[in-house]
mmCIF file of C-alpha atoms in Angstrom:
data_model
loop_
_atom_site.group_PDB
_atom_site.id
_atom_site.type_symbol
_atom_site.label_atom_id
_atom_site.label_comp_id
_atom_site.label_asym_id
_atom_site.label_seq_id
_atom_site.Cartn_x
_atom_site.Cartn_y
_atom_site.Cartn_z
ATOM 1 C CA UNK A 1 194.101 132.028 158.540
ATOM 2 C CA UNK A 2 194.024 134.321 161.623
ATOM 3 C CA UNK A 3 189.998 135.163 161.399
ATOM 4 C CA UNK A 4 189.539 131.506 161.518
ATOM 5 C CA UNK A 5 191.369 130.810 164.173
ATOM 6 C CA UNK A 6 190.138 133.908 166.068
ATOM 7 C CA UNK A 7 186.891 132.656 165.639
ATOM 8 C CA UNK A 8 187.710 128.994 166.400
ATOM 9 C CA UNK A 9 189.257 130.325 169.790
ATOM 10 C CA UNK A 10 185.992 132.211 170.465
ATOM 11 C CA UNK A 11 183.974 129.321 170.244
ATOM 12 C CA UNK A 12 186.301 127.221 172.385
ATOM 13 C CA UNK A 13 186.587 129.952 174.986
ATOM 14 C CA UNK A 14 182.209 129.897 174.902
ATOM 15 C CA UNK A 15 182.523 126.321 175.485
ATOM 16 C CA UNK A 16 185.261 126.165 178.078
ATOM 17 C CA UNK A 17 182.805 128.989 179.739
ATOM 18 C CA UNK A 18 179.621 126.598 179.857
ATOM 19 C CA UNK A 19 181.772 123.528 180.536
ATOM 20 C CA UNK A 20 184.491 124.947 182.923
ATOM 21 C CA UNK A 21 185.356 121.486 184.044
ATOM 22 C CA UNK A 22 186.663 121.109 180.485
ATOM 23 C CA UNK A 23 189.170 123.914 180.534
ATOM 24 C CA UNK A 24 192.074 122.264 182.049
ATOM 25 C CA UNK A 25 192.166 119.244 180.503
ATOM 26 C CA UNK A 26 191.731 120.432 177.183
ATOM 27 C CA UNK A 27 194.730 123.261 177.389
ATOM 28 C CA UNK A 28 196.600 120.068 179.405
ATOM 29 C CA UNK A 29 196.605 117.612 176.244
ATOM 30 C CA UNK A 30 197.086 120.798 173.623
ATOM 31 C CA UNK A 31 200.414 122.143 175.786
ATOM 32 C CA UNK A 32 201.439 118.135 176.127
ATOM 33 C CA UNK A 33 201.345 117.807 172.291
ATOM 34 C CA UNK A 34 203.138 120.864 171.784
ATOM 35 C CA UNK A 35 206.141 119.269 173.426
ATOM 36 C CA UNK A 36 205.861 115.928 172.622
ATOM 37 C CA UNK A 37 208.613 115.531 169.976
ATOM 38 C CA UNK A 38 207.144 114.763 166.533
ATOM 39 C CA UNK A 39 203.462 116.259 167.967
ATOM 40 C CA UNK A 40 204.974 119.203 168.353
ATOM 41 C CA UNK A 41 204.937 120.093 164.343
ATOM 42 C CA UNK A 42 201.251 119.283 164.058
ATOM 43 C CA UNK A 43 200.126 121.686 167.171
ATOM 44 C CA UNK A 44 200.782 124.925 167.117
ATOM 45 C CA UNK A 45 200.455 126.063 170.623
ATOM 46 C CA UNK A 46 202.075 129.103 171.309
ATOM 47 C CA UNK A 47 199.950 131.008 168.989
ATOM 48 C CA UNK A 48 196.864 128.944 170.018
ATOM 49 C CA UNK A 49 197.665 129.828 173.644
ATOM 50 C CA UNK A 50 198.411 133.655 173.382
ATOM 51 C CA UNK A 51 195.099 133.905 171.157
ATOM 52 C CA UNK A 52 193.134 131.709 173.584
ATOM 53 C CA UNK A 53 194.645 133.668 176.886
ATOM 54 C CA UNK A 54 194.060 136.936 174.898
ATOM 55 C CA UNK A 55 190.270 135.723 174.687
ATOM 56 C CA UNK A 56 189.846 133.974 177.956
ATOM 57 C CA UNK A 57 191.211 137.095 179.620
ATOM 58 C CA UNK A 58 188.941 139.564 177.928
ATOM 59 C CA UNK A 59 185.934 137.269 178.728
ATOM 60 C CA UNK A 60 186.746 136.253 182.197
ATOM 61 C CA UNK A 61 187.754 132.890 182.194
ATOM 62 C CA UNK A 62 190.222 132.094 185.584
ATOM 63 C CA UNK A 63 193.491 132.282 184.045
ATOM 64 C CA UNK A 64 195.438 130.625 186.581
ATOM 65 C CA UNK A 65 194.126 126.794 186.840
ATOM 66 C CA UNK A 66 194.279 127.187 182.847
ATOM 67 C CA UNK A 67 197.759 128.369 183.319
ATOM 68 C CA UNK A 68 199.058 125.816 185.730
ATOM 69 C CA UNK A 69 197.593 122.971 183.245
ATOM 70 C CA UNK A 70 199.645 124.601 180.130
ATOM 71 C CA UNK A 71 202.743 124.449 182.642
ATOM 72 C CA UNK A 72 201.956 120.944 183.422
ATOM 73 C CA UNK A 73 200.727 119.800 179.989
ATOM 74 C CA UNK A 74 204.262 121.431 178.670
ATOM 75 C CA UNK A 75 206.323 119.602 181.482
ATOM 76 C CA UNK A 76 205.242 116.225 180.824
ATOM 77 C CA UNK A 77 205.553 116.462 177.080
ATOM 78 C CA UNK A 78 209.087 117.508 177.547
ATOM 79 C CA UNK A 79 209.483 114.539 180.448
ATOM 80 C CA UNK A 80 208.025 111.989 177.582
ATOM 81 C CA UNK A 81 210.205 113.125 174.895
ATOM 82 C CA UNK A 82 213.197 112.679 177.382
ATOM 83 C CA UNK A 83 212.376 109.214 178.166
ATOM 84 C CA UNK A 84 211.952 108.192 174.319
ATOM 85 C CA UNK A 85 215.744 110.011 173.870
ATOM 86 C CA UNK A 86 216.970 107.794 176.186
ATOM 87 C CA UNK A 87 215.082 104.288 175.357
ATOM 88 C CA UNK A 88 215.500 104.706 171.893
ATOM 89 C CA UNK A 89 218.826 106.819 172.126
ATOM 90 C CA UNK A 90 220.799 107.804 168.973
ATOM 91 C CA UNK A 91 218.221 105.011 167.127
ATOM 92 C CA UNK A 92 215.406 107.765 167.093
ATOM 93 C CA UNK A 93 217.026 109.160 164.023
ATOM 94 C CA UNK A 94 216.276 105.873 162.027
ATOM 95 C CA UNK A 95 212.353 106.210 162.975
ATOM 96 C CA UNK A 96 209.976 108.734 160.848
ATOM 97 C CA UNK A 97 210.068 111.918 160.654
ATOM 98 C CA UNK A 98 213.374 112.149 161.911
ATOM 99 C CA UNK A 99 215.011 109.948 159.203
ATOM 100 C CA UNK A 100 213.030 112.218 156.591
ATOM 101 C CA UNK A 101 215.188 114.921 158.366
ATOM 102 C CA UNK A 102 218.003 114.143 159.706
ATOM 103 C CA UNK A 103 219.384 117.900 160.107
ATOM 104 C CA UNK A 104 216.461 118.960 162.461
ATOM 105 C CA UNK A 105 217.781 116.395 164.800
ATOM 106 C CA UNK A 106 221.341 117.224 164.184
ATOM 107 C CA UNK A 107 220.494 120.972 165.060
ATOM 108 C CA UNK A 108 218.807 120.038 168.392
ATOM 109 C CA UNK A 109 222.017 118.384 169.183
ATOM 110 C CA UNK A 110 224.183 121.203 168.020
ATOM 111 C CA UNK A 111 222.032 123.603 170.188
ATOM 112 C CA UNK A 112 221.823 121.483 173.226
ATOM 113 C CA UNK A 113 225.697 120.951 173.110
ATOM 114 C CA UNK A 114 225.924 124.670 173.053
ATOM 115 C CA UNK A 115 223.597 125.459 175.807
ATOM 116 C CA UNK A 116 223.470 122.280 177.846
ATOM 117 C CA UNK A 117 220.742 122.515 180.999
ATOM 118 C CA UNK A 118 219.893 125.956 179.630
ATOM 119 C CA UNK A 119 219.005 124.755 176.146
ATOM 120 C CA UNK A 120 216.571 122.819 177.915
ATOM 121 C CA UNK A 121 214.524 125.822 179.552
ATOM 122 C CA UNK A 122 215.255 127.793 176.012
ATOM 123 C CA UNK A 123 214.018 124.990 174.175
ATOM 124 C CA UNK A 124 210.656 125.710 175.438
ATOM 125 C CA UNK A 125 210.122 129.086 173.628
ATOM 126 C CA UNK A 126 211.473 127.938 169.983
ATOM 127 C CA UNK A 127 209.384 125.759 167.769
ATOM 128 C CA UNK A 128 211.769 124.551 165.734
ATOM 129 C CA UNK A 129 213.853 123.307 168.683
ATOM 130 C CA UNK A 130 211.140 122.943 170.894
ATOM 131 C CA UNK A 131 210.538 119.471 168.585
ATOM 132 C CA UNK A 132 213.891 117.899 169.714
ATOM 133 C CA UNK A 133 215.633 119.399 172.783
ATOM 134 C CA UNK A 134 214.256 117.249 175.411
ATOM 135 C CA UNK A 135 214.961 114.607 172.890
ATOM 136 C CA UNK A 136 218.251 115.330 172.698
ATOM 137 C CA UNK A 137 218.755 115.506 176.174
ATOM 138 C CA UNK A 138 217.778 111.821 176.433
ATOM 139 C CA UNK A 139 220.142 110.683 173.794
ATOM 140 C CA UNK A 140 222.800 112.098 175.691
ATOM 141 C CA UNK A 141 221.711 110.814 179.056
ATOM 142 C CA UNK A 142 221.323 114.683 180.475
ATOM 143 C CA UNK A 143 221.028 113.806 184.391
ATOM 144 C CA UNK A 144 217.149 113.257 185.384
ATOM 145 C CA UNK A 145 217.171 115.971 187.702
ATOM 146 C CA UNK A 146 219.057 119.102 186.058
ATOM 147 C CA UNK A 147 216.571 118.351 182.823
ATOM 148 C CA UNK A 148 213.586 118.447 185.343
ATOM 149 C CA UNK A 149 214.454 121.428 186.901
ATOM 150 C CA UNK A 150 214.958 123.147 183.461
ATOM 151 C CA UNK A 151 211.885 121.646 182.226
ATOM 152 C CA UNK A 152 209.436 122.572 184.965
ATOM 153 C CA UNK A 153 210.715 125.825 185.028
ATOM 154 C CA UNK A 154 210.626 126.830 181.523
ATOM 155 C CA UNK A 155 207.218 125.029 181.449
ATOM 156 C CA UNK A 156 205.792 127.458 183.905
ATOM 157 C CA UNK A 157 207.194 130.264 182.549
ATOM 158 C CA UNK A 158 206.347 129.485 179.105
ATOM 159 C CA UNK A 159 202.536 128.264 180.264
ATOM 160 C CA UNK A 160 201.790 131.319 182.619
ATOM 161 C CA UNK A 161 203.351 133.503 180.138
ATOM 162 C CA UNK A 162 201.579 132.775 177.641
ATOM 163 C CA UNK A 163 198.213 132.239 179.112
ATOM 164 C CA UNK A 164 198.010 134.264 181.962
ATOM 165 C CA UNK A 165 200.390 137.326 180.542
ATOM 166 C CA UNK A 166 197.948 137.147 176.938
ATOM 167 C CA UNK A 167 194.887 137.390 179.508
ATOM 168 C CA UNK A 168 196.323 139.751 181.732
ATOM 169 C CA UNK A 169 197.118 142.083 178.795
ATOM 170 C CA UNK A 170 193.977 141.508 177.318
ATOM 171 C CA UNK A 171 191.945 142.482 180.498
ATOM 172 C CA UNK A 172 193.837 145.323 180.875
ATOM 173 C CA UNK A 173 193.014 146.558 177.671
ATOM 174 C CA UNK A 174 189.444 145.739 177.956
ATOM 175 C CA UNK A 175 189.871 148.049 180.661
ATOM 176 C CA UNK A 176 191.703 150.189 179.325
ATOM 177 C CA UNK A 177 189.474 150.714 176.454
ATOM 178 C CA UNK A 178 186.281 150.762 178.283
ATOM 179 C CA UNK A 179 185.046 147.950 176.568
#
């Protein structure tokens, strides 16, 4: 699986180098999907962005706009999930896939109750919780501004940490090893 992922990443980076105007929108959409409840189970963006950041850094792509796109995509995805929780409320558990896995929603709720606003920030970094923490914040009607402050701060840390961090580390390793 990992050699295939690495090959796919190389191909994607090569495409983005030739078509740089597509790089930021692609990264935005992947981050968005990773942070929207339900879609996040289908999009393993953390592994993707770490690998992508390393390859992008090693090949000289500009990491700042890509990191910014990841951060804004993640924040937008969490915002949509929060909004869905506000609109649907506890009924969200009646819909697929949460009705088939009520324990996931309960774990997200327990996590949110324990950590509150900090849980929104922490939730960005833990895949199993990422799927529902923003949704739960909406269900329990967390105030808008505290949610958004935690959401955007964590989204920027997540996006820049994964893409920029991995990319800069890769650049450093390329210089260090002389490749």
